[in-house]
XYZ file of C-alpha atoms in Angstrom:
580
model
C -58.435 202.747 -124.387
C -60.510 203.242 -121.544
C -61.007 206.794 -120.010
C -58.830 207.834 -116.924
C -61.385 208.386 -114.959
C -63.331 205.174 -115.872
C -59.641 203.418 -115.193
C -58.731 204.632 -111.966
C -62.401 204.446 -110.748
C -61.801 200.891 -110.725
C -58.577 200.377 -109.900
C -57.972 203.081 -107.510
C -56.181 206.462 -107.044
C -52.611 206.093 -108.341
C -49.957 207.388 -105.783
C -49.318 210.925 -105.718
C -45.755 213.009 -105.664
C -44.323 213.245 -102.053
C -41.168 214.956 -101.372
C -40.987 213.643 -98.052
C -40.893 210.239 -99.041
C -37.618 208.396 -99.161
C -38.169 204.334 -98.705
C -40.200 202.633 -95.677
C -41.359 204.518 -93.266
C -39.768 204.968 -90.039
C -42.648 206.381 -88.186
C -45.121 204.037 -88.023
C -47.567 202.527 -85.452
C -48.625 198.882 -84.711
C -51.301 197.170 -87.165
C -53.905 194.909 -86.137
C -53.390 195.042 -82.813
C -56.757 192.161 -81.986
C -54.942 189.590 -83.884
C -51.744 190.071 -82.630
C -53.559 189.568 -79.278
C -55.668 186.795 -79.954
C -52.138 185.169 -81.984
C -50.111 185.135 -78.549
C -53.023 183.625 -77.010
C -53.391 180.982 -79.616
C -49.621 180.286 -79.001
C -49.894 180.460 -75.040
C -52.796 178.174 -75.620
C -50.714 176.039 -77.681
C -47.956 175.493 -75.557
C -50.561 174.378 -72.704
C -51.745 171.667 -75.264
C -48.115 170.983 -75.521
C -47.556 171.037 -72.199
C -50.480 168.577 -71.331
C -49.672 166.533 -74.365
C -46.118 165.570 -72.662
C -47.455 164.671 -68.678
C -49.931 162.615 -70.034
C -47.904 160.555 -72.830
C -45.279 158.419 -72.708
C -42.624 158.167 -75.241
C -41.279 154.617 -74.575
C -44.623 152.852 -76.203
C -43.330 154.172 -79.361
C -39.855 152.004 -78.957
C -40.669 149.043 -76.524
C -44.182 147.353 -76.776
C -46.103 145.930 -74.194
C -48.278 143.378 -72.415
C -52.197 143.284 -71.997
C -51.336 145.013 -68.753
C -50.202 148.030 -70.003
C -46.522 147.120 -68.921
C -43.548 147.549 -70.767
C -41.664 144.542 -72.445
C -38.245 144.303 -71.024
C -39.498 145.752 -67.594
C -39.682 142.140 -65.618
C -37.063 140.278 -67.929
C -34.995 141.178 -70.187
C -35.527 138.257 -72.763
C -38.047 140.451 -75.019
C -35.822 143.573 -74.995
C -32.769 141.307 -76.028
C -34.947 139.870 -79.156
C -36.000 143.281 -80.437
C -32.563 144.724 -80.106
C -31.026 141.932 -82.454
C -33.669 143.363 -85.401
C -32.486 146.677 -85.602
C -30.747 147.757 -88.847
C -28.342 150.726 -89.200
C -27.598 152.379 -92.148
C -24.307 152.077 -93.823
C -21.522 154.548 -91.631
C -20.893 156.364 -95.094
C -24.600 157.004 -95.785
C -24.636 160.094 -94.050
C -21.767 161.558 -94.859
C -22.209 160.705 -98.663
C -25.936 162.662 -98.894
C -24.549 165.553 -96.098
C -21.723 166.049 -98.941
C -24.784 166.023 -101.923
C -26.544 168.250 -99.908
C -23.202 170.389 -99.695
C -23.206 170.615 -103.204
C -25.929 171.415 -103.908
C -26.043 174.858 -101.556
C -22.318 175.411 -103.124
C -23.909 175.546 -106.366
C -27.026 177.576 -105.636
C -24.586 180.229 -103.996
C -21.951 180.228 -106.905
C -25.051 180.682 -108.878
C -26.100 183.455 -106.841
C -22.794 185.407 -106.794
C -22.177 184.359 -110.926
C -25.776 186.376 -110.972
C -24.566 189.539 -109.110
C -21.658 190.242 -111.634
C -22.923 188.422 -115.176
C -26.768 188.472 -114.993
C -27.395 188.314 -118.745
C -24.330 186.299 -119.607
C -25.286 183.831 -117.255
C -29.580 183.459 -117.997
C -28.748 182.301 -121.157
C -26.229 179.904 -120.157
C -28.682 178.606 -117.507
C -31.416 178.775 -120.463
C -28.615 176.686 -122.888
C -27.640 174.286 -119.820
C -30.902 173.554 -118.997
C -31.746 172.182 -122.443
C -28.491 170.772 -122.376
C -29.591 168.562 -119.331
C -33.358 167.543 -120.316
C -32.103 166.599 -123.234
C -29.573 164.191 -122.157
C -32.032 163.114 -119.881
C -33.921 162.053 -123.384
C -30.621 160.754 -125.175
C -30.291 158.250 -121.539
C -33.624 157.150 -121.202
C -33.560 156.328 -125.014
C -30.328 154.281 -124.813
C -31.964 152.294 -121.665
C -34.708 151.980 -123.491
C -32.486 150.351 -126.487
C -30.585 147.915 -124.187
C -33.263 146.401 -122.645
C -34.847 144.707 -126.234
C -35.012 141.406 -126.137
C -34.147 141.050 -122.351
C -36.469 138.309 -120.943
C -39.175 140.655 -118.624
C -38.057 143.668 -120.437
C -41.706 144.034 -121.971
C -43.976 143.687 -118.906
C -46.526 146.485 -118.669
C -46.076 148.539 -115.261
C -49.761 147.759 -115.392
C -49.486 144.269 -115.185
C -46.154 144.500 -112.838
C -48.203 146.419 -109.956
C -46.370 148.459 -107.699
C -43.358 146.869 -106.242
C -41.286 147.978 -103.199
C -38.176 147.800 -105.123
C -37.531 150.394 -107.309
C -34.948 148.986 -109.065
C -37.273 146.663 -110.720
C -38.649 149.498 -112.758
C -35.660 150.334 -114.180
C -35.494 146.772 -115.637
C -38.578 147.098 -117.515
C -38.511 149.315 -120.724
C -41.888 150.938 -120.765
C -40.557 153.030 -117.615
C -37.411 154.319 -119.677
C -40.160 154.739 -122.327
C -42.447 157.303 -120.240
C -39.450 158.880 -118.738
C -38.371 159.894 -122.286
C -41.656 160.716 -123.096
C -42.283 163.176 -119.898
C -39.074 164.937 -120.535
C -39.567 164.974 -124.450
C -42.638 167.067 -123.447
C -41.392 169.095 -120.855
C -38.643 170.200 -123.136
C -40.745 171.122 -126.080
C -42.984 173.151 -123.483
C -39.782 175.279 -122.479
C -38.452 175.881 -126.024
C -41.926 177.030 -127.274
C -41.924 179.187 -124.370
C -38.636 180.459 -125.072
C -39.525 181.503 -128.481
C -42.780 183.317 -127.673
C -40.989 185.428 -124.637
C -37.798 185.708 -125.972
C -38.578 189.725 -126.296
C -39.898 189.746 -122.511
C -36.316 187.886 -121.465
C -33.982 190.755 -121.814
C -36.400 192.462 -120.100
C -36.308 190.119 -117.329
C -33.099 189.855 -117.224
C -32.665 193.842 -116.627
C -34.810 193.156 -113.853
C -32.623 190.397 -112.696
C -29.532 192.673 -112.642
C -31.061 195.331 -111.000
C -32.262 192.829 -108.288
C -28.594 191.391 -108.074
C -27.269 194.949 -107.301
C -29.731 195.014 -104.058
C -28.992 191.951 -102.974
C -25.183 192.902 -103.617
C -25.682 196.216 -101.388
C -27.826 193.781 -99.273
C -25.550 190.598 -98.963
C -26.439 189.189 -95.262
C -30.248 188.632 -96.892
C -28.814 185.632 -98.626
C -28.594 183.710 -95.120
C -31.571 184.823 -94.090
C -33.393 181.469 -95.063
C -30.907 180.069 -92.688
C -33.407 182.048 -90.013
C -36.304 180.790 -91.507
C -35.338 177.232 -92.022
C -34.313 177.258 -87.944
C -37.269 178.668 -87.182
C -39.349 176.231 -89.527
C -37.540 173.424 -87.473
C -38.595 174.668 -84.354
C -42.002 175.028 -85.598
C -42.154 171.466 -87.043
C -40.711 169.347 -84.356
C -43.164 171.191 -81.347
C -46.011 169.363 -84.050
C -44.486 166.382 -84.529
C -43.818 165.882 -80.941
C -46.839 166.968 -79.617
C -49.143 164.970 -82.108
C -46.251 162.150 -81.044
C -47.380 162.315 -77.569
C -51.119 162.144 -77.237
C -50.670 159.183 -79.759
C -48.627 157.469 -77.994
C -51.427 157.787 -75.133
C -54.238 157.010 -77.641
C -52.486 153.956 -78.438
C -53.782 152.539 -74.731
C -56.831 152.354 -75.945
C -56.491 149.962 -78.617
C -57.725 147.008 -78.202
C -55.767 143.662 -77.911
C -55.771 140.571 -79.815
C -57.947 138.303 -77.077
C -60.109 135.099 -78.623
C -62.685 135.800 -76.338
C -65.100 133.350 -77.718
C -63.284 130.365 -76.701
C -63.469 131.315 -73.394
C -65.316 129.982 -70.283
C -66.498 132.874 -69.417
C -68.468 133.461 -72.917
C -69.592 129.710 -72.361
C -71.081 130.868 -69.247
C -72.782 133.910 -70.186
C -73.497 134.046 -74.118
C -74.300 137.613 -74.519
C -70.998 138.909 -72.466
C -68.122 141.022 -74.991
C -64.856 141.510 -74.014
C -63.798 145.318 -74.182
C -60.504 146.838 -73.914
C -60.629 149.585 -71.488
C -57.881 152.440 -70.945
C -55.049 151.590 -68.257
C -55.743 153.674 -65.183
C -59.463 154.526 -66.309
C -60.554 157.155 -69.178
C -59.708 160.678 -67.923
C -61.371 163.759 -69.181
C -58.411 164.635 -71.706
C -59.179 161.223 -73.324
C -62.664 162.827 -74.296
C -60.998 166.090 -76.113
C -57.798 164.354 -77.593
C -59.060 164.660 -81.304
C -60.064 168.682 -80.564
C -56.460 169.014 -79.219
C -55.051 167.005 -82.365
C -57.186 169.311 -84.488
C -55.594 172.398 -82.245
C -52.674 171.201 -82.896
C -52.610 171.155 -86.702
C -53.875 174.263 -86.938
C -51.808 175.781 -85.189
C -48.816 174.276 -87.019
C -50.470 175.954 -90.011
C -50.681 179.102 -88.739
C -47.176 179.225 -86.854
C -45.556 177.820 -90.234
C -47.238 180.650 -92.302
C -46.279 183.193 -89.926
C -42.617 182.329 -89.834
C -42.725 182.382 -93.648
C -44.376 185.807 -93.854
C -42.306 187.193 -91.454
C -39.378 186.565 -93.780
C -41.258 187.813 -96.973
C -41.619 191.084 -95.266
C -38.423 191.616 -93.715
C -36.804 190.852 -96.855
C -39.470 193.156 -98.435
C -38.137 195.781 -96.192
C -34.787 195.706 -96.945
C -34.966 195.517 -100.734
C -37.506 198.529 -100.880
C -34.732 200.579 -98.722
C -32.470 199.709 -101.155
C -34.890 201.159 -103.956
C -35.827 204.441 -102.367
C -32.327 205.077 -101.851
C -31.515 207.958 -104.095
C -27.400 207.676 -103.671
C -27.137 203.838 -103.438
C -25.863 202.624 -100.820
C -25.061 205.804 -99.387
C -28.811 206.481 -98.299
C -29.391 203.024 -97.021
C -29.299 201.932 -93.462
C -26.255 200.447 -91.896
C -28.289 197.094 -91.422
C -31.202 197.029 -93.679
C -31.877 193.153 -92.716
C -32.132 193.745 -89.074
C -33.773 196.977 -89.140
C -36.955 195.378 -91.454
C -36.668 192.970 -89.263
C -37.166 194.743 -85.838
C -40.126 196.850 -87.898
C -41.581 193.459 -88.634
C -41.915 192.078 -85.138
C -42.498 195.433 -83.238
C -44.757 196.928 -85.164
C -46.665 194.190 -87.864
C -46.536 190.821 -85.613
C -50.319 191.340 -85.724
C -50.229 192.215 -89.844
C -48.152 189.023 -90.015
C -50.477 187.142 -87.679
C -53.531 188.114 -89.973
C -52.187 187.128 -93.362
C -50.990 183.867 -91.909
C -54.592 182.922 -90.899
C -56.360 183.866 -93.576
C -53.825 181.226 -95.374
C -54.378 178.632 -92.401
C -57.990 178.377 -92.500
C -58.123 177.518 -96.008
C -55.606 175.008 -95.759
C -56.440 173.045 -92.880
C -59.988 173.355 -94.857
C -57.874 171.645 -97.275
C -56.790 168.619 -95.059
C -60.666 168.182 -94.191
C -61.269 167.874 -97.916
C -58.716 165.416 -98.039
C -59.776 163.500 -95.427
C -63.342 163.567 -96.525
C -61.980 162.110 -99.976
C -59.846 159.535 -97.905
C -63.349 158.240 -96.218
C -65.283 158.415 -99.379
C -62.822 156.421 -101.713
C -64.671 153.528 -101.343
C -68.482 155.473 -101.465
C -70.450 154.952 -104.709
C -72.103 158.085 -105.258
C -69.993 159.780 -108.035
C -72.199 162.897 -107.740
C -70.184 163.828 -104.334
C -67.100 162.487 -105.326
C -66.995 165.127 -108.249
C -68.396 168.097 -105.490
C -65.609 167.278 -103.240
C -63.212 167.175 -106.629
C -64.703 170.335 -107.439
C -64.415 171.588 -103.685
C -60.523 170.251 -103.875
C -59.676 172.374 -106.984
C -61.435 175.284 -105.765
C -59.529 175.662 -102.755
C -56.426 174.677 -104.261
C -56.904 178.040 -106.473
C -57.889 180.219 -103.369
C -54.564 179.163 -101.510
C -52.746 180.127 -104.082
C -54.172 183.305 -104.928
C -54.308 184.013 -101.110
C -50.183 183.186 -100.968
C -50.113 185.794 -103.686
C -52.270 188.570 -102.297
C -50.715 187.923 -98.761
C -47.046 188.393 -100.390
C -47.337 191.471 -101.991
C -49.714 192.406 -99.310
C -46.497 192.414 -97.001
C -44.378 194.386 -99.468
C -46.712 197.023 -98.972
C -47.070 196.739 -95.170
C -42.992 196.800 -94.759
C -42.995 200.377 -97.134
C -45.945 202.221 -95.400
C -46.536 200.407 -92.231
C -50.407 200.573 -92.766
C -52.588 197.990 -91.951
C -53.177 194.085 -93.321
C -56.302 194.937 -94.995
C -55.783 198.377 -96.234
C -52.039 197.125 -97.511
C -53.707 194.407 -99.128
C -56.270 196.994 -101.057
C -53.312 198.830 -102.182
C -51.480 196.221 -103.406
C -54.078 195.077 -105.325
C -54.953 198.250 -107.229
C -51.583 198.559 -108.045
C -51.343 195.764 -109.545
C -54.117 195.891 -111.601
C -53.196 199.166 -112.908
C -50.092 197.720 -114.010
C -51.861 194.348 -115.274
C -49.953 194.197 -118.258
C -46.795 194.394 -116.949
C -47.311 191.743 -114.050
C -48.164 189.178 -116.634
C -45.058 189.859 -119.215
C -42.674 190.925 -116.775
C -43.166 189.710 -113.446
C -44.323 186.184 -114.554
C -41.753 185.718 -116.887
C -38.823 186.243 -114.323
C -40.334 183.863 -112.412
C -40.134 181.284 -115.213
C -36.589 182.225 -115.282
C -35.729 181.836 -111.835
C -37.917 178.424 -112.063
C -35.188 177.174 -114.511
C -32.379 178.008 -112.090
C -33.874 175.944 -109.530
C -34.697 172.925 -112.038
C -31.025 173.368 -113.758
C -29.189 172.720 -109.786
C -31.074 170.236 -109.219
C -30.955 168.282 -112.788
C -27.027 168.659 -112.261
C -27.129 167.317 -108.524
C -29.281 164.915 -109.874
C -27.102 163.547 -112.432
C -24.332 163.716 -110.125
C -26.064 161.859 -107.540
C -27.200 159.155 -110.214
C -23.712 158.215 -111.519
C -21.913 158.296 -107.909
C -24.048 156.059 -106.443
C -25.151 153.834 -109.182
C -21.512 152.996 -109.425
C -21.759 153.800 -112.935
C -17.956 156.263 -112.915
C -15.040 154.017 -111.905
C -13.656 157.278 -110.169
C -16.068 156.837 -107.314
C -15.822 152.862 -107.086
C -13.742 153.596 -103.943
C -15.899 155.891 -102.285
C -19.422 155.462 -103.075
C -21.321 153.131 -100.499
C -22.275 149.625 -102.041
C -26.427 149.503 -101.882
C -29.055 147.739 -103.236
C -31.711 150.610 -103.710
C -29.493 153.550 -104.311
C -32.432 155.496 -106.071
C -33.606 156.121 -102.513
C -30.711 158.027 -101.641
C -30.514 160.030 -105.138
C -34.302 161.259 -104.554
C -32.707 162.190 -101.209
C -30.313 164.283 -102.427
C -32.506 165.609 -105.669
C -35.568 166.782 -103.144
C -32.943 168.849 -100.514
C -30.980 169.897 -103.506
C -34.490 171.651 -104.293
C -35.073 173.086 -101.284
C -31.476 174.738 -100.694
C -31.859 175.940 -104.374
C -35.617 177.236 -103.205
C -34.107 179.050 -100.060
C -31.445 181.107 -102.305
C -33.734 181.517 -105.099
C -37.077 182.651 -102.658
C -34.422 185.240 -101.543
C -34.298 186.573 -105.522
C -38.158 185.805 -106.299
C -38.913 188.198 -103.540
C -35.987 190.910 -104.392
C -37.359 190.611 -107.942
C -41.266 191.386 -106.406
C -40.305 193.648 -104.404
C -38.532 195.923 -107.060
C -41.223 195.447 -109.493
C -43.416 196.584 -106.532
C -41.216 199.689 -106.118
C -40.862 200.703 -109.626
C -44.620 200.842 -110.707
C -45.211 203.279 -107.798
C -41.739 204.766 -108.678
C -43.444 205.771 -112.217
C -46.986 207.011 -110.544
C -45.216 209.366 -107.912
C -42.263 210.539 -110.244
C -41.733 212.022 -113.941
C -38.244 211.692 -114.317
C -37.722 215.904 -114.637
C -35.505 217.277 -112.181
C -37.560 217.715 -109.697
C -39.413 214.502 -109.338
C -36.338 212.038 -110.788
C -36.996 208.637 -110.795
C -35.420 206.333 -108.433
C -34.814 202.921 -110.734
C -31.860 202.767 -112.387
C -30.972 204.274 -115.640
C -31.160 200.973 -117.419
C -33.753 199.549 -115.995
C -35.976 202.879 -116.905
C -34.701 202.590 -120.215
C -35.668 198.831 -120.758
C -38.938 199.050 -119.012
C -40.143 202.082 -120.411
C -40.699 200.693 -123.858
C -43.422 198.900 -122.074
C -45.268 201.781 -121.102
C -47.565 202.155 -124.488
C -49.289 198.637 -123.655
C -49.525 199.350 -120.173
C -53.663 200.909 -119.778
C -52.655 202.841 -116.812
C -50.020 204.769 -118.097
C -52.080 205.656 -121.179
C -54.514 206.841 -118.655
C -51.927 208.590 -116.832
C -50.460 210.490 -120.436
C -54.109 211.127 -121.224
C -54.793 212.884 -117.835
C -51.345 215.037 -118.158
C -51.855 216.138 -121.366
C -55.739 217.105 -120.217
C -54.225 219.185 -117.143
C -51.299 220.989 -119.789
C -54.446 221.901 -121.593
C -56.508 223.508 -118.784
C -53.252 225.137 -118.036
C -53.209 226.673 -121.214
C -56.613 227.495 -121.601
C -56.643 228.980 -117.867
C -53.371 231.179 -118.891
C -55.009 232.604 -122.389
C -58.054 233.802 -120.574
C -55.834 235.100 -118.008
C -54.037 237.202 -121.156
C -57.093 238.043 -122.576
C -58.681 239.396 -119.817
């Protein structure tokens, strides 16, 4: 075991006892102050862009096209207008109230999940561990019996090699090498969870008295499961200002495209040989035609940064309310009256420029991301493998950094909603500490993430199935009410990808109770001893269930070998003190 002093050299100071501390700070000041400026000016900067983007575009070349002079079809007669009206196709009336009602579903079940969770956390982890082995492997059992059928059906043993990709789904399903990977893929993927299972099963009823002491906050803390609600509006806001403003400026660029013309049958080219014909902008080429891929970079990056700061503002707000709910000595009697709303007014008053930080850091490495990705786009057909692997090697780097960034940045916030310091400084902190708890973020923290993983993937395998048999037509029940289509896997992968992100947005709310608390509780042991006066905060079965943990952890060893040093020099100190 290492010394203490050799630990905590490199890890840093562990907290010290404070009576005067009782959950996040209330007096606090505001952090990074620069970015927070130079963030509203970025925004101010991007609403100009916006702004410009709209008086210069035009919407209607997206719908109606137009002539080689720039005017629009259905402006002089209505002839063209008439044709292209006759081509449009609307969906089915029931199509949108059918996925709606899958979507419906699939928040109904996330939230009965949520509530089962408050009241019968360990009963109900292992009957999501049992259900979702249940599903996978009927999953198996179905994709074997397809598999079965299609023997000796003519076309049944084409290759998906030698079928190439096909616009029609459905055609996969009729070939039995597809039902044959399917099987295969969730053969694997089962195995993988079993095996993992087995190896953790001592670290599960550990995380599952994490689990129930993070569904009594959110139970004390009940308006933080609609929170995502505020995130996902604000997300929407954030994504259609993009989409429309990249819209715009496109629609604008698209003037300058140049039209079909055979010039070289011409009598002008017979005239003068060496003349081209080149399409010039309507109205002439302005100066905002010159800086219209700048303000389409702008643009993205600022999508990147606005997104990241909308989603770090709700990882700290929630942080905020959990760790009130921790440091609460009486619970809920020492909490605030609105724990959500107060984080969230110490959020935007005081760490808009914390938040504003964090989310760039993440920004500039993923819009670094996109350039990789275009670079990769333009080199697919280069034959120099030598940069092909750098710019693999480039793409995996980066991949790593974002997400160790997304994890730094997250409990980087925790730490900024207890103690209201700085980005940077909250960042160092949260760091140390979790490096002098290493041990315990890898078997503990880690593994209730893997649990929470399989709540998400158990919702959607059940919407999933649901989705398949309703409108596959395969239940006789719903032969009435399911809409008659031709590609009705398009619709089920509709309602299996927002069945994921409803069960994401309930779940993220756990994931970051469950951080949060973990958070909490290794400072909780570092400040306190459990004696009378310096109790412990966690609850009395959580202390006893993570405490067996403490002989592997290399901090606390460090800690029990510096207390038992300091009862020594006690001693020592008192028998000269007698003998003297």
């Amino acid at each position: 075991m290492p010394r203490d002093e050799e630990f905590y050299g490199k890890h840093g100071e562990p907290r010290k006892y404070d009576p005067a501390f009782k959950g996040p700070i209330q007096n606090r000041s505001c952090t990074d102050i620069v970015c927070c400026i130079l963030f509203i000016i970025a925004i101010l900067g991007y609403i100009a862009v916006g702004i410009l983007a709209w008086s210069q575009g035009d919407p209607r070349k997206v719908i109606y096209p137009t002539d080689s002079r720039g005017q629009f079809c259905g402006q002089a007669a209505s002839a063209c207008f008439t044709a292209l009206s006759h081509t449009l196709c609307l969906p089915p009336p029931l199509m949108p109230c059918t996925l709606y009602r899958g979507l419906v579903i699939a928040m109904l079940t996330s939230l009965l999940f949520i509530i089962l969770l408050r009241f019968l956390a360990g009963i109900m982890v292992w009957i999501m561990i049992a259900l979702v082995i249940i599903v996978i492997g009927y999953g198996i059992f179905h994709c074997y019996m397809e598999y079965a059928a299609l023997k000796g059906e003519p076309g049944a043993n084409v290759t998906l090699q030698e079928l190439g990709f096909q616009t029609d789904f459905s055609v996969y399903l009729q070939i039995r090498q597809t039902w044959l990977a399917f099987m295969i893929i969730l053969a694997i993927v089962e195995v993988i969870i079993i095996l993992l299972l087995i190896f953790l099963r001592k670290r599960i009823l550990i995380a599952i008295a994490l689990i129930k002491e993070a569904s009594r906050a959110i139970g004390h803390v009940m308006c933080s499961l609609f929170y995502p609600l505020f995130t996902f509006l604000l997300l929407a806001i954030v994504i259609a200002y993009w989409a429309v403003t990249a819209v715009y400026p496109f629609m604008l660029q698209s003037n300058s495209d140049m039209r079909h013309f055979n010039y070289t049958t011409s009598p002008m080219k017979a005239q003068c040989p060496d003349s081209q014909c080149l399409f010039a902008f309507y109205g002439g080429e302005t100066v905002y035609h010159k800086y219209l891929i700048g303000l389409q970079f702008y643009n993205v990056f600022l999508f990147f940064w606005c997104a990241n700061f909308v989603i770090a503002l709700g990882q700290m707000t929630l942080a905020g309310a959990f760790a009130s709910y921790y440091w609460a000595f009486v619970k809920p009697d020492d909490m605030p009256a609105f724990p959500v709303f107060s984080s969230l007014g110490r959020s935007l008053r005081y760490h808009t420029g914390s938040l504003a930080f964090g989310s760039l850091i993440l920004s500039i490495i993923q819009i670094i991301r996109v350039l990789l990705e275009y670079l990769d786009h333009k080199l697919k057909g280069a034959q120099n493998k030598f940069a092909k692997f750098l710019l693999c090697c480039l793409k995996c780097c980066f991949w790593c950094l974002e997400k160790c960034i997304k994890f730094l940045n997250r409990n980087a916030y925790i730490m900024v909603a207890m103690y209201g310091k700085n980005f940077c400084t909250s960042a160092r902190d949260a760091f140390f500490l979790l490096m002098r708890n290493m041990i315990r973020v890898a078997v503990l923290d880690k593994v209730t993430d893997f649990l929470l993983f399989l709540g998400k993937l158990l919702i959607v395998g059940l919407v999933g199935v649901f989705a398949f048999f309703f409108f596959s037509g395969r239940v006789k029940a719903f032969e009435n009410t399911a809409p008659n289509l031709h590609y009705y896997w398009v619709p089920i992968l509709t309602v299996v990808i927002g069945s994921y992100l409803i069960a994401h947005g309930f779940f993220s709310v756990y994931a970051m109770c469950v951080d949060t608390l973990f958070l909490c509780f290794c400072e909780d042991l570092e400040r306190n001893d459990g004696s009378a006066a310096r109790p412990y905060y966690m609850s009395s079965t959580l202390h006893e269930i993570l405490w067996k943990n403490k002989a592997e952890d290399p901090s606390s060893s460090a800690a029990q070998q510096q207390d038992s040093e300091d009862i020594q020099l006690k001693q020592q100190q008192t028998k000269d003190e007698d003998e003297s």
